[in-house]
Amino acid sequence: MALISANLATLRLRIAEACKTCGRGLETVRLLAVSKNFRVDAVMQAIAAGQREFGENYLQEALEKIAQIPRAGIQWHFIGPIQSNKTRAIAENFDWAQSVDRLRIARRLSEQRPEHLPPLNVCVQVNVSAESSKSGCAAADAPDLCHAVAQLPRLKLRGLMAIPAPITDTAEARRTFGALHALYEKIRQSGLEIDTLSAGMSDDLEAAIAKGSTLVRIGTAIFGKRET
Ligand SMILES: *Cc1c(COP(=O)(O)O)cnc(C)c1O
């Protein structure tokens, strides 16, 4: 039971070390705990250990957890593929949608975001590894999609998200995250006020932080191996 809080402590040290190595302030990198496949009690343990932002991939599983966990001070991020039939529940229950990769989905999220809630925070997901099997828009299409999303009244464009193909080679990881960061900077310099580059998971967070990630999404290193 003490494991999750110990894992979080170790992970925070790892993030601090990665920040120090590349001369970044610790406050420039946020930690998203990816709790997919883990139960409410695991999330509660992470909350008790000070974690406040959680990421979920599967809508039904996420809604059950969100309903059972006190909402105050907690931010829920949807990070899984978004089909049209999921947009309403995401717009009604989440604080962030990080996996927006087409305008049709963004429009639905904006239309369905309830008036009593603040605008839904959105990242545009980019397919940096250009794999046909993964979701995410093509890098070349990301600037136009970002500008279109930024116009939607009930969304707040926050930045980019990417899930690179698993990389074993550090140099290649840095190239991939470097290309993503260059795209992020290009979009920022085109006049959009964005502040979030969501990149880096349990195995590659150092390379992501070295290349400008502002939000690492970590599951395994906090909760352990997922049962399938
Ligand atoms: C599962 C998942 C993660 C966490 O991956 P770990 O390797 O367990 O840290 C991060 N981001 C997304 C989009 C995921 O689906």
JSON list of C-alpha atoms and ligand atoms in Angstrom, two decimals:
[
{"chain": "A", "resi": 1, "resn": "MET", "atom": "CA", "xyz": [0.00, 0.00, 0.00]},
{"chain": "A", "resi": 2, "resn": "ALA", "atom": "CA", "xyz": [2.94, 2.32, 0.65]},
{"chain": "A", "resi": 3, "resn": "LEU", "atom": "CA", "xyz": [4.20, 1.45, -2.80]},
{"chain": "A", "resi": 4, "resn": "ILE", "atom": "CA", "xyz": [2.39, 4.15, -4.77]},
{"chain": "A", "resi": 5, "resn": "SER", "atom": "CA", "xyz": [3.57, 6.95, -2.51]},
{"chain": "A", "resi": 6, "resn": "ALA", "atom": "CA", "xyz": [7.13, 5.57, -2.63]},
{"chain": "A", "resi": 7, "resn": "ASN", "atom": "CA", "xyz": [6.92, 5.32, -6.43]},
{"chain": "A", "resi": 8, "resn": "LEU", "atom": "CA", "xyz": [5.70, 8.91, -6.64]},
{"chain": "A", "resi": 9, "resn": "ALA", "atom": "CA", "xyz": [8.54, 10.10, -4.44]},
{"chain": "A", "resi": 10, "resn": "THR", "atom": "CA", "xyz": [11.09, 8.27, -6.61]},
{"chain": "A", "resi": 11, "resn": "LEU", "atom": "CA", "xyz": [9.49, 9.62, -9.77]},
{"chain": "A", "resi": 12, "resn": "ARG", "atom": "CA", "xyz": [9.52, 13.20, -8.49]},
{"chain": "A", "resi": 13, "resn": "LEU", "atom": "CA", "xyz": [13.24, 12.82, -7.81]},
{"chain": "A", "resi": 14, "resn": "ARG", "atom": "CA", "xyz": [13.73, 11.44, -11.32]},
{"chain": "A", "resi": 15, "resn": "ILE", "atom": "CA", "xyz": [11.88, 14.41, -12.83]},
{"chain": "A", "resi": 16, "resn": "ALA", "atom": "CA", "xyz": [13.87, 16.83, -10.65]},
{"chain": "A", "resi": 17, "resn": "GLU", "atom": "CA", "xyz": [17.12, 15.22, -11.78]},
{"chain": "A", "resi": 18, "resn": "ALA", "atom": "CA", "xyz": [16.06, 15.43, -15.45]},
{"chain": "A", "resi": 19, "resn": "CYS", "atom": "CA", "xyz": [15.19, 19.12, -15.02]},
{"chain": "A", "resi": 20, "resn": "LYS", "atom": "CA", "xyz": [18.51, 19.83, -13.32]},
{"chain": "A", "resi": 21, "resn": "THR", "atom": "CA", "xyz": [20.48, 18.05, -16.05]},
{"chain": "A", "resi": 22, "resn": "CYS", "atom": "CA", "xyz": [19.08, 20.35, -18.73]},
{"chain": "A", "resi": 23, "resn": "GLY", "atom": "CA", "xyz": [18.92, 23.49, -16.59]},
{"chain": "A", "resi": 24, "resn": "ARG", "atom": "CA", "xyz": [15.15, 23.73, -16.35]},
{"chain": "A", "resi": 25, "resn": "GLY", "atom": "CA", "xyz": [13.20, 24.78, -13.26]},
{"chain": "A", "resi": 26, "resn": "LEU", "atom": "CA", "xyz": [11.29, 21.98, -11.57]},
{"chain": "A", "resi": 27, "resn": "GLU", "atom": "CA", "xyz": [8.07, 24.02, -11.78]},
{"chain": "A", "resi": 28, "resn": "THR", "atom": "CA", "xyz": [8.20, 23.92, -15.61]},
{"chain": "A", "resi": 29, "resn": "VAL", "atom": "CA", "xyz": [7.30, 20.21, -15.76]},
{"chain": "A", "resi": 30, "resn": "ARG", "atom": "CA", "xyz": [4.00, 18.84, -14.48]},
{"chain": "A", "resi": 31, "resn": "LEU", "atom": "CA", "xyz": [3.23, 15.23, -13.70]},
{"chain": "A", "resi": 32, "resn": "LEU", "atom": "CA", "xyz": [0.12, 13.51, -15.03]},
{"chain": "A", "resi": 33, "resn": "ALA", "atom": "CA", "xyz": [-0.54, 10.17, -13.31]},
{"chain": "A", "resi": 34, "resn": "VAL", "atom": "CA", "xyz": [-2.00, 7.75, -15.86]},
{"chain": "A", "resi": 35, "resn": "SER", "atom": "CA", "xyz": [-4.37, 5.56, -13.85]},
{"chain": "A", "resi": 36, "resn": "LYS", "atom": "CA", "xyz": [-5.91, 3.43, -16.64]},
{"chain": "A", "resi": 37, "resn": "ASN", "atom": "CA", "xyz": [-6.46, -0.18, -15.58]},
{"chain": "A", "resi": 38, "resn": "PHE", "atom": "CA", "xyz": [-6.00, 0.73, -11.91]},
{"chain": "A", "resi": 39, "resn": "ARG", "atom": "CA", "xyz": [-8.77, 0.97, -9.39]},
{"chain": "A", "resi": 40, "resn": "VAL", "atom": "CA", "xyz": [-10.17, 3.82, -7.36]},
{"chain": "A", "resi": 41, "resn": "ASP", "atom": "CA", "xyz": [-8.12, 2.84, -4.30]},
{"chain": "A", "resi": 42, "resn": "ALA", "atom": "CA", "xyz": [-4.89, 3.23, -6.29]},
{"chain": "A", "resi": 43, "resn": "VAL", "atom": "CA", "xyz": [-5.96, 6.73, -7.38]},
{"chain": "A", "resi": 44, "resn": "MET", "atom": "CA", "xyz": [-6.90, 7.57, -3.78]},
{"chain": "A", "resi": 45, "resn": "GLN", "atom": "CA", "xyz": [-3.43, 6.51, -2.63]},
{"chain": "A", "resi": 46, "resn": "ALA", "atom": "CA", "xyz": [-1.83, 8.77, -5.23]},
{"chain": "A", "resi": 47, "resn": "ILE", "atom": "CA", "xyz": [-4.08, 11.64, -4.10]},
{"chain": "A", "resi": 48, "resn": "ALA", "atom": "CA", "xyz": [-3.05, 11.01, -0.49]},
{"chain": "A", "resi": 49, "resn": "ALA", "atom": "CA", "xyz": [0.56, 11.27, -1.67]},
{"chain": "A", "resi": 50, "resn": "GLY", "atom": "CA", "xyz": [-0.12, 14.70, -3.17]},
{"chain": "A", "resi": 51, "resn": "GLN", "atom": "CA", "xyz": [-0.86, 13.86, -6.82]},
{"chain": "A", "resi": 52, "resn": "ARG", "atom": "CA", "xyz": [-3.61, 16.03, -8.35]},
{"chain": "A", "resi": 53, "resn": "GLU", "atom": "CA", "xyz": [-3.73, 15.37, -12.13]},
{"chain": "A", "resi": 54, "resn": "PHE", "atom": "CA", "xyz": [-4.87, 12.05, -13.55]},
{"chain": "A", "resi": 55, "resn": "GLY", "atom": "CA", "xyz": [-5.06, 10.69, -17.09]},
{"chain": "A", "resi": 56, "resn": "GLU", "atom": "CA", "xyz": [-7.49, 8.06, -18.37]},
{"chain": "A", "resi": 57, "resn": "ASN", "atom": "CA", "xyz": [-7.77, 6.30, -21.75]},
{"chain": "A", "resi": 58, "resn": "TYR", "atom": "CA", "xyz": [-11.01, 4.35, -21.50]},
{"chain": "A", "resi": 59, "resn": "LEU", "atom": "CA", "xyz": [-14.17, 6.38, -21.09]},
{"chain": "A", "resi": 60, "resn": "GLN", "atom": "CA", "xyz": [-16.40, 3.95, -19.21]},
{"chain": "A", "resi": 61, "resn": "GLU", "atom": "CA", "xyz": [-13.68, 3.02, -16.75]},
{"chain": "A", "resi": 62, "resn": "ALA", "atom": "CA", "xyz": [-12.83, 6.69, -16.26]},
{"chain": "A", "resi": 63, "resn": "LEU", "atom": "CA", "xyz": [-16.43, 7.78, -15.62]},
{"chain": "A", "resi": 64, "resn": "GLU", "atom": "CA", "xyz": [-16.80, 5.17, -12.88]},
{"chain": "A", "resi": 65, "resn": "LYS", "atom": "CA", "xyz": [-13.66, 6.44, -11.15]},
{"chain": "A", "resi": 66, "resn": "ILE", "atom": "CA", "xyz": [-14.51, 10.11, -11.55]},
{"chain": "A", "resi": 67, "resn": "ALA", "atom": "CA", "xyz": [-17.91, 9.48, -9.95]},
{"chain": "A", "resi": 68, "resn": "GLN", "atom": "CA", "xyz": [-16.34, 7.86, -6.89]},
{"chain": "A", "resi": 69, "resn": "ILE", "atom": "CA", "xyz": [-13.48, 10.26, -6.22]},
{"chain": "A", "resi": 70, "resn": "PRO", "atom": "CA", "xyz": [-13.94, 13.63, -4.49]},
{"chain": "A", "resi": 71, "resn": "ARG", "atom": "CA", "xyz": [-13.61, 16.20, -7.25]},
{"chain": "A", "resi": 72, "resn": "ALA", "atom": "CA", "xyz": [-12.14, 19.17, -5.38]},
{"chain": "A", "resi": 73, "resn": "GLY", "atom": "CA", "xyz": [-8.66, 20.08, -6.55]},
{"chain": "A", "resi": 74, "resn": "ILE", "atom": "CA", "xyz": [-8.41, 17.12, -8.95]},
{"chain": "A", "resi": 75, "resn": "GLN", "atom": "CA", "xyz": [-7.97, 17.49, -12.71]},
{"chain": "A", "resi": 76, "resn": "TRP", "atom": "CA", "xyz": [-9.00, 14.67, -15.06]},
{"chain": "A", "resi": 77, "resn": "HIS", "atom": "CA", "xyz": [-7.38, 14.42, -18.49]},
{"chain": "A", "resi": 78, "resn": "PHE", "atom": "CA", "xyz": [-8.78, 12.26, -21.28]},
{"chain": "A", "resi": 79, "resn": "ILE", "atom": "CA", "xyz": [-5.81, 10.81, -23.22]},
{"chain": "A", "resi": 80, "resn": "GLY", "atom": "CA", "xyz": [-7.32, 7.96, -25.26]},
{"chain": "A", "resi": 81, "resn": "PRO", "atom": "CA", "xyz": [-8.68, 7.94, -28.82]},
{"chain": "A", "resi": 82, "resn": "ILE", "atom": "CA", "xyz": [-11.85, 10.08, -29.11]},
{"chain": "A", "resi": 83, "resn": "GLN", "atom": "CA", "xyz": [-14.68, 8.84, -31.33]},
{"chain": "A", "resi": 84, "resn": "SER", "atom": "CA", "xyz": [-17.78, 10.96, -31.92]},
{"chain": "A", "resi": 85, "resn": "ASN", "atom": "CA", "xyz": [-19.92, 8.94, -29.54]},
{"chain": "A", "resi": 86, "resn": "LYS", "atom": "CA", "xyz": [-17.59, 9.79, -26.65]},
{"chain": "A", "resi": 87, "resn": "THR", "atom": "CA", "xyz": [-17.44, 13.56, -26.98]},
{"chain": "A", "resi": 88, "resn": "ARG", "atom": "CA", "xyz": [-20.46, 14.42, -24.83]},
{"chain": "A", "resi": 89, "resn": "ALA", "atom": "CA", "xyz": [-19.29, 12.45, -21.80]},
{"chain": "A", "resi": 90, "resn": "ILE", "atom": "CA", "xyz": [-15.76, 13.82, -22.18]},
{"chain": "A", "resi": 91, "resn": "ALA", "atom": "CA", "xyz": [-17.04, 17.40, -22.47]},
{"chain": "A", "resi": 92, "resn": "GLU", "atom": "CA", "xyz": [-19.24, 16.92, -19.39]},
{"chain": "A", "resi": 93, "resn": "ASN", "atom": "CA", "xyz": [-16.80, 15.11, -17.11]},
{"chain": "A", "resi": 94, "resn": "PHE", "atom": "CA", "xyz": [-13.21, 16.00, -17.90]},
{"chain": "A", "resi": 95, "resn": "ASP", "atom": "CA", "xyz": [-11.03, 19.08, -17.37]},
{"chain": "A", "resi": 96, "resn": "TRP", "atom": "CA", "xyz": [-8.76, 18.28, -20.32]},
{"chain": "A", "resi": 97, "resn": "ALA", "atom": "CA", "xyz": [-8.94, 16.39, -23.60]},
{"chain": "A", "resi": 98, "resn": "GLN", "atom": "CA", "xyz": [-5.38, 15.78, -24.80]},
{"chain": "A", "resi": 99, "resn": "SER", "atom": "CA", "xyz": [-6.13, 13.53, -27.74]},
{"chain": "A", "resi": 100, "resn": "VAL", "atom": "CA", "xyz": [-7.99, 15.82, -30.15]},
{"chain": "A", "resi": 101, "resn": "ASP", "atom": "CA", "xyz": [-6.79, 15.04, -33.66]},
{"chain": "A", "resi": 102, "resn": "ARG", "atom": "CA", "xyz": [-9.53, 16.36, -35.95]},
{"chain": "A", "resi": 103, "resn": "LEU", "atom": "CA", "xyz": [-11.73, 19.41, -36.16]},
{"chain": "A", "resi": 104, "resn": "ARG", "atom": "CA", "xyz": [-15.01, 17.50, -36.19]},
{"chain": "A", "resi": 105, "resn": "ILE", "atom": "CA", "xyz": [-14.23, 16.14, -32.72]},
{"chain": "A", "resi": 106, "resn": "ALA", "atom": "CA", "xyz": [-13.12, 19.54, -31.46]},
{"chain": "A", "resi": 107, "resn": "ARG", "atom": "CA", "xyz": [-16.36, 21.16, -32.68]},
{"chain": "A", "resi": 108, "resn": "ARG", "atom": "CA", "xyz": [-18.46, 18.54, -30.90]},
{"chain": "A", "resi": 109, "resn": "LEU", "atom": "CA", "xyz": [-16.50, 18.97, -27.65]},
{"chain": "A", "resi": 110, "resn": "SER", "atom": "CA", "xyz": [-17.01, 22.73, -27.83]},
{"chain": "A", "resi": 111, "resn": "GLU", "atom": "CA", "xyz": [-20.75, 22.43, -28.57]},
{"chain": "A", "resi": 112, "resn": "GLN", "atom": "CA", "xyz": [-21.23, 19.87, -25.80]},
{"chain": "A", "resi": 113, "resn": "ARG", "atom": "CA", "xyz": [-19.17, 21.55, -23.06]},
{"chain": "A", "resi": 114, "resn": "PRO", "atom": "CA", "xyz": [-21.69, 22.58, -20.39]},
{"chain": "A", "resi": 115, "resn": "GLU", "atom": "CA", "xyz": [-22.11, 26.32, -19.81]},
{"chain": "A", "resi": 116, "resn": "HIS", "atom": "CA", "xyz": [-21.54, 26.05, -16.06]},
{"chain": "A", "resi": 117, "resn": "LEU", "atom": "CA", "xyz": [-18.03, 24.63, -16.55]},
{"chain": "A", "resi": 118, "resn": "PRO", "atom": "CA", "xyz": [-14.93, 26.55, -17.62]},
{"chain": "A", "resi": 119, "resn": "PRO", "atom": "CA", "xyz": [-13.78, 25.92, -21.21]},
{"chain": "A", "resi": 120, "resn": "LEU", "atom": "CA", "xyz": [-12.38, 22.42, -21.76]},
{"chain": "A", "resi": 121, "resn": "ASN", "atom": "CA", "xyz": [-8.57, 22.45, -21.96]},
{"chain": "A", "resi": 122, "resn": "VAL", "atom": "CA", "xyz": [-7.45, 20.83, -25.19]},
{"chain": "A", "resi": 123, "resn": "CYS", "atom": "CA", "xyz": [-4.24, 19.53, -26.70]},
{"chain": "A", "resi": 124, "resn": "VAL", "atom": "CA", "xyz": [-3.96, 18.62, -30.35]},
{"chain": "A", "resi": 125, "resn": "GLN", "atom": "CA", "xyz": [-2.47, 15.15, -30.68]},
{"chain": "A", "resi": 126, "resn": "VAL", "atom": "CA", "xyz": [0.28, 14.89, -33.27]},
{"chain": "A", "resi": 127, "resn": "ASN", "atom": "CA", "xyz": [1.43, 11.64, -34.84]},
{"chain": "A", "resi": 128, "resn": "VAL", "atom": "CA", "xyz": [5.16, 12.31, -34.55]},
{"chain": "A", "resi": 129, "resn": "SER", "atom": "CA", "xyz": [6.25, 8.84, -35.54]},
{"chain": "A", "resi": 130, "resn": "ALA", "atom": "CA", "xyz": [4.01, 8.98, -38.65]},
{"chain": "A", "resi": 131, "resn": "GLU", "atom": "CA", "xyz": [2.69, 5.49, -37.97]},
{"chain": "A", "resi": 132, "resn": "SER", "atom": "CA", "xyz": [-0.54, 4.71, -39.77]},
{"chain": "A", "resi": 133, "resn": "SER", "atom": "CA", "xyz": [-1.77, 2.62, -36.79]},
{"chain": "A", "resi": 134, "resn": "LYS", "atom": "CA", "xyz": [-1.59, 5.43, -34.21]},
{"chain": "A", "resi": 135, "resn": "SER", "atom": "CA", "xyz": [-4.00, 8.28, -33.74]},
{"chain": "A", "resi": 136, "resn": "GLY", "atom": "CA", "xyz": [-2.94, 11.89, -34.02]},
{"chain": "A", "resi": 137, "resn": "CYS", "atom": "CA", "xyz": [-2.93, 14.37, -36.88]},
{"chain": "A", "resi": 138, "resn": "ALA", "atom": "CA", "xyz": [0.00, 14.66, -39.28]},
{"chain": "A", "resi": 139, "resn": "ALA", "atom": "CA", "xyz": [2.62, 17.16, -38.10]},
{"chain": "A", "resi": 140, "resn": "ALA", "atom": "CA", "xyz": [2.05, 19.19, -41.27]},
{"chain": "A", "resi": 141, "resn": "ASP", "atom": "CA", "xyz": [-1.65, 19.58, -40.39]},
{"chain": "A", "resi": 142, "resn": "ALA", "atom": "CA", "xyz": [-1.14, 20.53, -36.72]},
{"chain": "A", "resi": 143, "resn": "PRO", "atom": "CA", "xyz": [-0.75, 24.33, -37.16]},
{"chain": "A", "resi": 144, "resn": "ASP", "atom": "CA", "xyz": [-4.04, 24.74, -39.06]},
{"chain": "A", "resi": 145, "resn": "LEU", "atom": "CA", "xyz": [-5.88, 22.44, -36.67]},
{"chain": "A", "resi": 146, "resn": "CYS", "atom": "CA", "xyz": [-4.53, 24.40, -33.67]},
{"chain": "A", "resi": 147, "resn": "HIS", "atom": "CA", "xyz": [-5.68, 27.71, -35.17]},
{"chain": "A", "resi": 148, "resn": "ALA", "atom": "CA", "xyz": [-9.14, 26.25, -35.84]},
{"chain": "A", "resi": 149, "resn": "VAL", "atom": "CA", "xyz": [-9.43, 24.78, -32.32]},
{"chain": "A", "resi": 150, "resn": "ALA", "atom": "CA", "xyz": [-8.36, 28.10, -30.79]},
{"chain": "A", "resi": 151, "resn": "GLN", "atom": "CA", "xyz": [-11.45, 29.73, -32.39]},
{"chain": "A", "resi": 152, "resn": "LEU", "atom": "CA", "xyz": [-13.94, 27.40, -30.71]},
{"chain": "A", "resi": 153, "resn": "PRO", "atom": "CA", "xyz": [-15.75, 29.18, -27.87]},
{"chain": "A", "resi": 154, "resn": "ARG", "atom": "CA", "xyz": [-15.98, 26.42, -25.27]},
{"chain": "A", "resi": 155, "resn": "LEU", "atom": "CA", "xyz": [-12.45, 25.05, -25.71]},
{"chain": "A", "resi": 156, "resn": "LYS", "atom": "CA", "xyz": [-9.14, 26.44, -24.52]},
{"chain": "A", "resi": 157, "resn": "LEU", "atom": "CA", "xyz": [-6.25, 25.34, -26.70]},
{"chain": "A", "resi": 158, "resn": "ARG", "atom": "CA", "xyz": [-3.32, 24.53, -24.40]},
{"chain": "A", "resi": 159, "resn": "GLY", "atom": "CA", "xyz": [-0.81, 22.89, -26.75]},
{"chain": "A", "resi": 160, "resn": "LEU", "atom": "CA", "xyz": [0.30, 19.61, -28.29]},
{"chain": "A", "resi": 161, "resn": "MET", "atom": "CA", "xyz": [0.36, 15.99, -27.18]},
{"chain": "A", "resi": 162, "resn": "ALA", "atom": "CA", "xyz": [2.27, 13.10, -28.75]},
{"chain": "A", "resi": 163, "resn": "ILE", "atom": "CA", "xyz": [2.82, 9.40, -28.14]},
{"chain": "A", "resi": 164, "resn": "PRO", "atom": "CA", "xyz": [5.95, 8.43, -30.07]},
{"chain": "A", "resi": 165, "resn": "ALA", "atom": "CA", "xyz": [6.48, 4.79, -31.01]},
{"chain": "A", "resi": 166, "resn": "PRO", "atom": "CA", "xyz": [8.47, 3.01, -28.29]},
{"chain": "A", "resi": 167, "resn": "ILE", "atom": "CA", "xyz": [12.07, 4.10, -28.72]},
{"chain": "A", "resi": 168, "resn": "THR", "atom": "CA", "xyz": [15.02, 2.19, -27.32]},
{"chain": "A", "resi": 169, "resn": "ASP", "atom": "CA", "xyz": [17.72, 4.50, -28.61]},
{"chain": "A", "resi": 170, "resn": "THR", "atom": "CA", "xyz": [18.18, 7.74, -26.61]},
{"chain": "A", "resi": 171, "resn": "ALA", "atom": "CA", "xyz": [19.50, 9.71, -29.57]},
{"chain": "A", "resi": 172, "resn": "GLU", "atom": "CA", "xyz": [16.46, 8.77, -31.60]},
{"chain": "A", "resi": 173, "resn": "ALA", "atom": "CA", "xyz": [14.13, 9.66, -28.72]},
{"chain": "A", "resi": 174, "resn": "ARG", "atom": "CA", "xyz": [15.74, 13.09, -28.52]},
{"chain": "A", "resi": 175, "resn": "ARG", "atom": "CA", "xyz": [15.35, 13.60, -32.28]},
{"chain": "A", "resi": 176, "resn": "THR", "atom": "CA", "xyz": [11.67, 12.72, -32.11]},
{"chain": "A", "resi": 177, "resn": "PHE", "atom": "CA", "xyz": [10.95, 14.90, -29.07]},
{"chain": "A", "resi": 178, "resn": "GLY", "atom": "CA", "xyz": [13.09, 17.64, -30.61]},
{"chain": "A", "resi": 179, "resn": "ALA", "atom": "CA", "xyz": [10.99, 17.64, -33.78]},
{"chain": "A", "resi": 180, "resn": "LEU", "atom": "CA", "xyz": [7.82, 17.83, -31.66]},
{"chain": "A", "resi": 181, "resn": "HIS", "atom": "CA", "xyz": [9.22, 20.76, -29.69]},
{"chain": "A", "resi": 182, "resn": "ALA", "atom": "CA", "xyz": [10.15, 22.59, -32.90]},
{"chain": "A", "resi": 183, "resn": "LEU", "atom": "CA", "xyz": [6.56, 22.18, -34.12]},
{"chain": "A", "resi": 184, "resn": "TYR", "atom": "CA", "xyz": [5.24, 23.45, -30.76]},
{"chain": "A", "resi": 185, "resn": "GLU", "atom": "CA", "xyz": [7.49, 26.54, -30.95]},
{"chain": "A", "resi": 186, "resn": "LYS", "atom": "CA", "xyz": [6.44, 27.22, -34.54]},
{"chain": "A", "resi": 187, "resn": "ILE", "atom": "CA", "xyz": [2.77, 27.16, -33.52]},
{"chain": "A", "resi": 188, "resn": "ARG", "atom": "CA", "xyz": [3.44, 29.35, -30.49]},
{"chain": "A", "resi": 189, "resn": "GLN", "atom": "CA", "xyz": [5.32, 31.87, -32.62]},
{"chain": "A", "resi": 190, "resn": "SER", "atom": "CA", "xyz": [2.46, 31.97, -35.09]},
{"chain": "A", "resi": 191, "resn": "GLY", "atom": "CA", "xyz": [0.52, 33.81, -32.38]},
{"chain": "A", "resi": 192, "resn": "LEU", "atom": "CA", "xyz": [-1.31, 31.17, -30.38]},
{"chain": "A", "resi": 193, "resn": "GLU", "atom": "CA", "xyz": [-0.98, 31.35, -26.59]},
{"chain": "A", "resi": 194, "resn": "ILE", "atom": "CA", "xyz": [-0.12, 27.77, -25.76]},
{"chain": "A", "resi": 195, "resn": "ASP", "atom": "CA", "xyz": [1.71, 26.52, -22.67]},
{"chain": "A", "resi": 196, "resn": "THR", "atom": "CA", "xyz": [1.56, 22.72, -22.76]},
{"chain": "A", "resi": 197, "resn": "LEU", "atom": "CA", "xyz": [3.73, 20.18, -24.54]},
{"chain": "A", "resi": 198, "resn": "SER", "atom": "CA", "xyz": [2.52, 16.78, -23.33]},
{"chain": "A", "resi": 199, "resn": "ALA", "atom": "CA", "xyz": [5.28, 14.27, -24.06]},
{"chain": "A", "resi": 200, "resn": "GLY", "atom": "CA", "xyz": [7.23, 11.62, -22.20]},
{"chain": "A", "resi": 201, "resn": "MET", "atom": "CA", "xyz": [6.14, 8.42, -20.45]},
{"chain": "A", "resi": 202, "resn": "SER", "atom": "CA", "xyz": [7.74, 6.06, -17.91]},
{"chain": "A", "resi": 203, "resn": "ASP", "atom": "CA", "xyz": [10.55, 4.92, -20.23]},
{"chain": "A", "resi": 204, "resn": "ASP", "atom": "CA", "xyz": [11.48, 8.16, -21.99]},
{"chain": "A", "resi": 205, "resn": "LEU", "atom": "CA", "xyz": [10.69, 11.06, -19.68]},
{"chain": "A", "resi": 206, "resn": "GLU", "atom": "CA", "xyz": [14.34, 12.24, -19.50]},
{"chain": "A", "resi": 207, "resn": "ALA", "atom": "CA", "xyz": [14.57, 12.66, -23.29]},
{"chain": "A", "resi": 208, "resn": "ALA", "atom": "CA", "xyz": [11.17, 14.41, -23.35]},
{"chain": "A", "resi": 209, "resn": "ILE", "atom": "CA", "xyz": [12.14, 16.85, -20.58]},
{"chain": "A", "resi": 210, "resn": "ALA", "atom": "CA", "xyz": [15.48, 17.55, -22.30]},
{"chain": "A", "resi": 211, "resn": "LYS", "atom": "CA", "xyz": [13.44, 18.52, -25.37]},
{"chain": "A", "resi": 212, "resn": "GLY", "atom": "CA", "xyz": [10.96, 20.87, -23.71]},
{"chain": "A", "resi": 213, "resn": "SER", "atom": "CA", "xyz": [8.10, 18.70, -22.47]},
{"chain": "A", "resi": 214, "resn": "THR", "atom": "CA", "xyz": [5.96, 20.55, -19.91]},
{"chain": "A", "resi": 215, "resn": "LEU", "atom": "CA", "xyz": [3.77, 17.59, -18.93]},
{"chain": "A", "resi": 216, "resn": "VAL", "atom": "CA", "xyz": [4.93, 13.98, -18.58]},
{"chain": "A", "resi": 217, "resn": "ARG", "atom": "CA", "xyz": [2.28, 11.24, -18.55]},
{"chain": "A", "resi": 218, "resn": "ILE", "atom": "CA", "xyz": [3.33, 8.41, -16.28]},
{"chain": "A", "resi": 219, "resn": "GLY", "atom": "CA", "xyz": [1.52, 5.18, -15.53]},
{"chain": "A", "resi": 220, "resn": "THR", "atom": "CA", "xyz": [3.81, 2.21, -14.90]},
{"chain": "A", "resi": 221, "resn": "ALA", "atom": "CA", "xyz": [6.40, 4.05, -12.79]},
{"chain": "A", "resi": 222, "resn": "ILE", "atom": "CA", "xyz": [3.64, 5.11, -10.36]},
{"chain": "A", "resi": 223, "resn": "PHE", "atom": "CA", "xyz": [1.12, 2.29, -10.29]},
{"chain": "A", "resi": 224, "resn": "GLY", "atom": "CA", "xyz": [3.20, -0.67, -11.50]},
{"chain": "A", "resi": 225, "resn": "LYS", "atom": "CA", "xyz": [2.71, -2.95, -14.49]},
{"chain": "A", "resi": 226, "resn": "ARG", "atom": "CA", "xyz": [-0.79, -3.00, -15.93]},
{"chain": "A", "resi": 227, "resn": "GLU", "atom": "CA", "xyz": [-2.67, -6.31, -15.98]},
{"chain": "A", "resi": 228, "resn": "THR", "atom": "CA", "xyz": [-4.17, -6.95, -19.39]},
{"chain": "B", "resi": 1, "resn": "LIG", "atom": "C1", "xyz": [-0.71, 4.37, -20.95]},
{"chain": "B", "resi": 1, "resn": "LIG", "atom": "C2", "xyz": [-0.33, 5.74, -21.39]},
{"chain": "B", "resi": 1, "resn": "LIG", "atom": "C3", "xyz": [0.68, 6.45, -20.74]},
{"chain": "B", "resi": 1, "resn": "LIG", "atom": "C4", "xyz": [1.49, 5.91, -19.58]},
{"chain": "B", "resi": 1, "resn": "LIG", "atom": "O1", "xyz": [2.41, 4.99, -20.05]},
{"chain": "B", "resi": 1, "resn": "LIG", "atom": "P1", "xyz": [3.50, 4.32, -19.07]},
{"chain": "B", "resi": 1, "resn": "LIG", "atom": "O2", "xyz": [4.48, 3.75, -20.01]},
{"chain": "B", "resi": 1, "resn": "LIG", "atom": "O3", "xyz": [2.78, 3.32, -18.26]},
{"chain": "B", "resi": 1, "resn": "LIG", "atom": "O4", "xyz": [4.08, 5.39, -18.23]},
{"chain": "B", "resi": 1, "resn": "LIG", "atom": "C5", "xyz": [0.94, 7.75, -21.17]},
{"chain": "B", "resi": 1, "resn": "LIG", "atom": "N1", "xyz": [0.26, 8.31, -22.19]},
{"chain": "B", "resi": 1, "resn": "LIG", "atom": "C6", "xyz": [-0.71, 7.65, -22.85]},
{"chain": "B", "resi": 1, "resn": "LIG", "atom": "C7", "xyz": [-1.44, 8.32, -23.95]},
{"chain": "B", "resi": 1, "resn": "LIG", "atom": "C8", "xyz": [-1.03, 6.34, -22.48]},
{"chain": "B", "resi": 1, "resn": "LIG", "atom": "O5", "xyz": [-2.00, 5.70, -23.16]}
]
